[in-house]
Amino acid sequence: MNKLIIANWKMNPASEKEAEKLLIETSKKIKTLKDIDLIICPPFPYLFLFKKNKTTKIVLGAQNVHKELEGSYTGEVSVKMLSSLGVKNVILGHGERRKLGETDEFINQKVLTSIKNKVNPIFCIGESSRDRDGNFLSFLEDQIKKGLNGVTKSQIKNVVIAYEPLWAIGKNAQREATREEFVEVKIFIKKVISDLYDSKSAHGIKIIYGGSINSNNAKSFLDAGADGLLVGRDSINFKKFEALLDAIK
Ligand code: 13P
Protein backbone atom coordinates (compact mmCIF):
# COMPACT_ATOMS: atom_id res chain seq x y z
CA MET A 1 0.00 0.00 0.00
CA ASN A 2 1.17 3.54 -0.73
CA LYS A 3 2.60 5.48 2.16
CA LEU A 4 0.78 8.65 3.06
CA ILE A 5 3.00 11.68 3.54
CA ILE A 6 1.30 14.80 4.80
CA ALA A 7 3.15 18.10 4.72
CA ASN A 8 1.83 20.53 7.31
CA TRP A 9 3.36 23.84 6.33
CA LYS A 10 1.87 25.48 9.45
CA MET A 11 2.33 29.29 9.25
CA ASN A 12 5.06 29.08 6.59
CA PRO A 13 6.59 30.20 4.28
CA ALA A 14 6.50 33.97 4.68
CA SER A 15 5.52 35.02 1.15
CA GLU A 16 3.51 33.91 -1.85
CA LYS A 17 6.69 33.81 -3.90
CA GLU A 18 8.41 31.41 -1.51
CA ALA A 19 5.27 29.28 -1.25
CA GLU A 20 5.03 28.95 -5.03
CA LYS A 21 8.71 28.03 -5.29
CA LEU A 22 8.33 25.35 -2.60
CA LEU A 23 5.22 24.02 -4.29
CA ILE A 24 6.83 23.81 -7.73
CA GLU A 25 9.97 22.11 -6.39
CA THR A 26 7.95 19.63 -4.34
CA SER A 27 5.62 18.97 -7.25
CA LYS A 28 8.52 18.16 -9.59
CA LYS A 29 10.01 15.82 -7.03
CA ILE A 30 6.83 13.90 -6.30
CA LYS A 31 6.33 13.20 -10.00
CA THR A 32 9.49 11.09 -9.92
CA LEU A 33 8.34 8.93 -7.00
CA LYS A 34 6.01 5.95 -6.85
CA ASP A 35 4.29 4.43 -3.81
CA ILE A 36 3.84 7.76 -2.03
CA ASP A 37 0.59 9.69 -1.69
CA LEU A 38 1.40 13.29 -0.85
CA ILE A 39 -1.03 15.70 0.78
CA ILE A 40 0.14 19.28 1.30
CA CYS A 41 -1.66 21.48 3.81
CA PRO A 42 -0.58 25.08 3.15
CA PRO A 43 -1.85 28.17 4.97
CA PHE A 44 -5.21 29.37 3.54
CA PRO A 45 -3.81 32.26 1.46
CA TYR A 46 -1.69 29.83 -0.58
CA LEU A 47 -4.42 27.34 -1.46
CA PHE A 48 -5.08 29.03 -4.79
CA LEU A 49 -1.47 28.42 -5.86
CA PHE A 50 -2.26 24.72 -6.16
CA LYS A 51 -5.02 25.39 -8.65
CA LYS A 52 -2.87 27.83 -10.55
CA ASN A 53 -0.02 25.33 -10.85
CA LYS A 54 -2.23 22.30 -11.62
CA THR A 55 -0.43 19.98 -9.23
CA THR A 56 -1.91 16.67 -10.30
CA LYS A 57 0.19 14.40 -8.06
CA ILE A 58 -0.44 16.43 -4.92
CA VAL A 59 -3.64 16.21 -2.93
CA LEU A 60 -4.62 19.50 -1.37
CA GLY A 61 -5.28 19.71 2.34
CA ALA A 62 -6.12 22.50 4.79
CA GLN A 63 -4.99 23.18 8.35
CA ASN A 64 -8.34 24.11 9.85
CA VAL A 65 -12.01 24.67 9.09
CA HIS A 66 -15.04 26.10 10.88
CA LYS A 67 -17.92 23.96 12.05
CA GLU A 68 -20.57 26.07 10.32
CA LEU A 69 -21.04 26.29 6.56
CA GLU A 70 -21.55 30.06 6.31
CA GLY A 71 -22.46 33.10 8.33
CA SER A 72 -21.18 35.75 10.70
CA TYR A 73 -17.90 34.16 11.78
CA THR A 74 -15.17 36.73 11.32
CA GLY A 75 -11.84 35.25 10.36
CA GLU A 76 -13.18 31.76 9.75
CA VAL A 77 -13.19 29.55 6.65
CA SER A 78 -15.92 27.04 5.76
CA VAL A 79 -15.64 23.52 4.44
CA LYS A 80 -17.58 24.53 1.30
CA MET A 81 -15.01 27.21 0.53
CA LEU A 82 -12.26 24.65 0.95
CA SER A 83 -14.05 22.14 -1.27
CA SER A 84 -14.52 24.71 -3.99
CA LEU A 85 -10.75 25.18 -4.10
CA GLY A 86 -10.16 21.45 -4.41
CA VAL A 87 -9.31 20.68 -0.78
CA LYS A 88 -9.80 16.98 0.02
CA ASN A 89 -8.47 16.72 3.58
CA VAL A 90 -8.29 18.87 6.68
CA ILE A 91 -6.11 18.64 9.78
CA LEU A 92 -8.29 18.72 12.91
CA GLY A 93 -7.40 18.40 16.57
CA HIS A 94 -3.81 19.47 16.02
CA GLY A 95 -1.96 20.07 19.29
CA GLU A 96 -1.08 23.61 18.29
CA ARG A 97 -4.79 24.42 17.89
CA ARG A 98 -5.79 22.59 21.07
CA LYS A 99 -3.25 24.86 22.80
CA LEU A 100 -5.23 27.84 21.48
CA GLY A 101 -8.25 26.56 23.34
CA GLU A 102 -9.99 24.12 20.98
CA THR A 103 -11.85 21.55 23.04
CA ASP A 104 -12.65 17.95 22.13
CA GLU A 105 -16.29 18.93 21.65
CA PHE A 106 -15.40 21.82 19.33
CA ILE A 107 -13.07 19.61 17.31
CA ASN A 108 -15.81 16.97 17.10
CA GLN A 109 -18.19 19.46 15.49
CA LYS A 110 -15.58 20.26 12.85
CA VAL A 111 -14.96 16.56 12.26
CA LEU A 112 -18.67 15.95 11.64
CA THR A 113 -19.08 18.96 9.33
CA SER A 114 -16.01 18.02 7.33
CA ILE A 115 -17.02 14.40 6.81
CA LYS A 116 -20.53 15.38 5.86
CA ASN A 117 -19.13 17.68 3.20
CA LYS A 118 -16.64 15.16 1.84
CA VAL A 119 -13.47 16.73 3.18
CA ASN A 120 -11.71 13.98 5.09
CA PRO A 121 -10.29 14.70 8.53
CA ILE A 122 -6.70 14.06 9.49
CA PHE A 123 -7.60 13.74 13.13
CA CYS A 124 -4.71 14.43 15.52
CA ILE A 125 -4.38 13.13 19.03
CA GLY A 126 -1.46 13.32 21.44
CA GLU A 127 -0.60 13.59 25.09
CA SER A 128 1.42 16.45 26.52
CA SER A 129 3.46 14.20 28.78
CA ARG A 130 3.89 10.53 29.56
CA ASP A 131 3.57 8.74 32.87
CA ARG A 132 4.92 5.34 33.76
CA ASP A 133 1.52 3.98 34.73
CA GLY A 134 0.15 4.46 31.23
CA ASN A 135 -2.50 7.01 32.22
CA PHE A 136 -1.71 8.85 29.00
CA LEU A 137 -3.43 6.00 27.16
CA SER A 138 -6.74 6.81 28.86
CA PHE A 139 -6.18 10.42 27.86
CA LEU A 140 -5.74 9.37 24.22
CA GLU A 141 -8.80 7.14 24.41
CA ASP A 142 -10.82 10.08 25.67
CA GLN A 143 -9.60 12.28 22.82
CA ILE A 144 -10.58 9.62 20.28
CA LYS A 145 -14.01 8.96 21.76
CA LYS A 146 -14.91 12.63 22.09
CA GLY A 147 -13.38 13.71 18.77
CA LEU A 148 -15.12 10.95 16.80
CA ASN A 149 -18.44 11.10 18.62
CA GLY A 150 -21.22 10.64 16.06
CA VAL A 151 -18.93 9.44 13.27
CA THR A 152 -20.61 6.35 11.82
CA LYS A 153 -19.13 3.02 10.84
CA SER A 154 -19.43 3.87 7.17
CA GLN A 155 -17.70 7.24 7.74
CA ILE A 156 -14.79 6.13 9.90
CA LYS A 157 -12.89 4.76 6.91
CA ASN A 158 -12.52 8.34 5.67
CA VAL A 159 -10.67 9.43 8.79
CA VAL A 160 -6.90 9.24 9.19
CA ILE A 161 -5.68 9.27 12.79
CA ALA A 162 -2.38 11.03 13.41
CA TYR A 163 -0.57 10.30 16.64
CA GLU A 164 1.38 13.44 17.46
CA PRO A 165 2.66 13.52 21.03
CA LEU A 166 2.91 17.18 22.01
CA TRP A 167 6.39 16.69 23.43
CA ALA A 168 7.60 15.61 19.99
CA ILE A 169 6.24 18.39 17.76
CA GLY A 170 7.57 21.73 16.64
CA LYS A 171 10.61 23.80 17.52
CA ASN A 172 10.38 23.09 21.24
CA ALA A 173 10.19 19.32 20.83
CA GLN A 174 12.07 17.34 23.47
CA ARG A 175 12.64 14.42 21.10
CA GLU A 176 10.84 12.26 18.57
CA ALA A 177 8.87 9.23 19.78
CA THR A 178 10.66 5.91 19.64
CA ARG A 179 9.41 3.23 17.27
CA GLU A 180 8.28 1.21 20.27
CA GLU A 181 6.29 4.13 21.67
CA PHE A 182 4.58 4.58 18.32
CA VAL A 183 3.79 0.87 17.93
CA GLU A 184 2.29 0.71 21.42
CA VAL A 185 0.00 3.65 20.69
CA LYS A 186 -0.91 2.32 17.24
CA ILE A 187 -2.08 -0.98 18.76
CA PHE A 188 -3.95 0.93 21.43
CA ILE A 189 -5.73 3.15 18.86
CA LYS A 190 -6.76 0.05 16.87
CA LYS A 191 -8.21 -1.46 20.03
CA VAL A 192 -10.22 1.71 20.76
CA ILE A 193 -11.50 1.83 17.17
CA SER A 194 -12.37 -1.85 17.31
CA ASP A 195 -14.38 -1.32 20.51
CA LEU A 196 -16.11 1.75 19.07
CA TYR A 197 -16.83 0.26 15.64
CA ASP A 198 -15.62 -3.22 14.70
CA SER A 199 -12.44 -5.09 13.88
CA LYS A 200 -12.79 -4.41 10.16
CA SER A 201 -12.83 -0.66 10.83
CA ALA A 202 -9.84 -1.01 13.15
CA HIS A 203 -7.97 -2.98 10.53
CA GLY A 204 -8.74 -0.49 7.76
CA ILE A 205 -8.09 2.80 9.51
CA LYS A 206 -4.85 4.59 8.68
CA ILE A 207 -2.69 5.53 11.65
CA ILE A 208 0.18 7.86 10.99
CA TYR A 209 2.90 9.44 13.12
CA GLY A 210 3.94 13.07 13.41
CA GLY A 211 6.59 14.81 15.51
CA SER A 212 10.16 15.73 14.56
CA ILE A 213 10.14 13.59 11.42
CA ASN A 214 13.21 14.02 9.24
CA SER A 215 15.19 12.12 6.62
CA ASN A 216 16.98 10.10 9.32
CA ASN A 217 13.96 8.74 11.17
CA ALA A 218 11.16 8.72 8.55
CA LYS A 219 11.80 5.24 7.21
CA SER A 220 12.04 3.62 10.62
CA PHE A 221 8.50 4.75 11.53
CA LEU A 222 7.14 3.42 8.25
CA ASP A 223 9.01 0.15 8.78
CA ALA A 224 7.51 -0.03 12.27
CA GLY A 225 4.02 0.03 10.76
CA ALA A 226 3.05 3.69 10.44
CA ASP A 227 0.71 4.08 7.45
CA GLY A 228 2.21 7.48 6.89
CA LEU A 229 3.84 10.54 8.39
CA LEU A 230 2.74 14.05 9.26
CA VAL A 231 5.71 16.32 8.67
CA GLY A 232 6.08 19.89 9.90
CA ARG A 233 9.45 21.65 9.85
CA ASP A 234 11.12 19.40 7.31
CA SER A 235 8.33 19.89 4.78
CA ILE A 236 8.96 23.62 4.36
CA ASN A 237 12.63 23.34 3.47
CA PHE A 238 12.74 21.73 0.05
CA LYS A 239 16.22 20.19 0.41
CA LYS A 240 15.20 18.55 3.68
CA PHE A 241 11.87 17.38 2.30
CA GLU A 242 13.56 15.97 -0.79
CA ALA A 243 15.99 14.04 1.41
CA LEU A 244 13.06 12.73 3.46
CA LEU A 245 11.19 11.56 0.35
CA ASP A 246 14.35 9.93 -1.00
CA ALA A 247 14.88 8.15 2.31
CA ILE A 248 11.50 6.42 2.16
CA LYS A 249 11.02 5.77 -1.54
P1 13P B 1 7.42 19.00 13.30
O1 13P B 1 7.68 18.00 12.20
O2 13P B 1 7.94 20.35 13.00
O3 13P B 1 7.84 18.46 14.65
O4 13P B 1 5.84 19.17 13.37
C1 13P B 1 5.04 18.07 13.47
C2 13P B 1 3.64 18.50 13.32
O5 13P B 1 3.10 19.14 14.21
C3 13P B 1 2.95 18.17 12.08
O6 13P B 1 1.58 18.43 12.16
Short mmCIF file of C-alpha atoms and ligand atoms in Angstrom, two decimals, residues 8 10 94 96 164 168-170 210-213 230-234, ligand 1:
data_model
loop_
_atom_site.label_atom_id
_atom_site.label_comp_id
_atom_site.label_asym_id
_atom_site.label_seq_id
_atom_site.Cartn_x
_atom_site.Cartn_y
_atom_site.Cartn_z
CA ASN A 8 1.83 20.53 7.31
CA LYS A 10 1.87 25.48 9.45
CA HIS A 94 -3.81 19.47 16.02
CA GLU A 96 -1.08 23.61 18.29
CA GLU A 164 1.38 13.44 17.46
CA ALA A 168 7.60 15.61 19.99
CA ILE A 169 6.24 18.39 17.76
CA GLY A 170 7.57 21.73 16.64
CA GLY A 210 3.94 13.07 13.41
CA GLY A 211 6.59 14.81 15.51
CA SER A 212 10.16 15.73 14.56
CA ILE A 213 10.14 13.59 11.42
CA LEU A 230 2.74 14.05 9.26
CA VAL A 231 5.71 16.32 8.67
CA GLY A 232 6.08 19.89 9.90
CA ARG A 233 9.45 21.65 9.85
CA ASP A 234 11.12 19.40 7.31
P1 13P B 1 7.42 19.00 13.30
O1 13P B 1 7.68 18.00 12.20
O2 13P B 1 7.94 20.35 13.00
O3 13P B 1 7.84 18.46 14.65
O4 13P B 1 5.84 19.17 13.37
C1 13P B 1 5.04 18.07 13.47
C2 13P B 1 3.64 18.50 13.32
O5 13P B 1 3.10 19.14 14.21
C3 13P B 1 2.95 18.17 12.08
O6 13P B 1 1.58 18.43 12.16
#
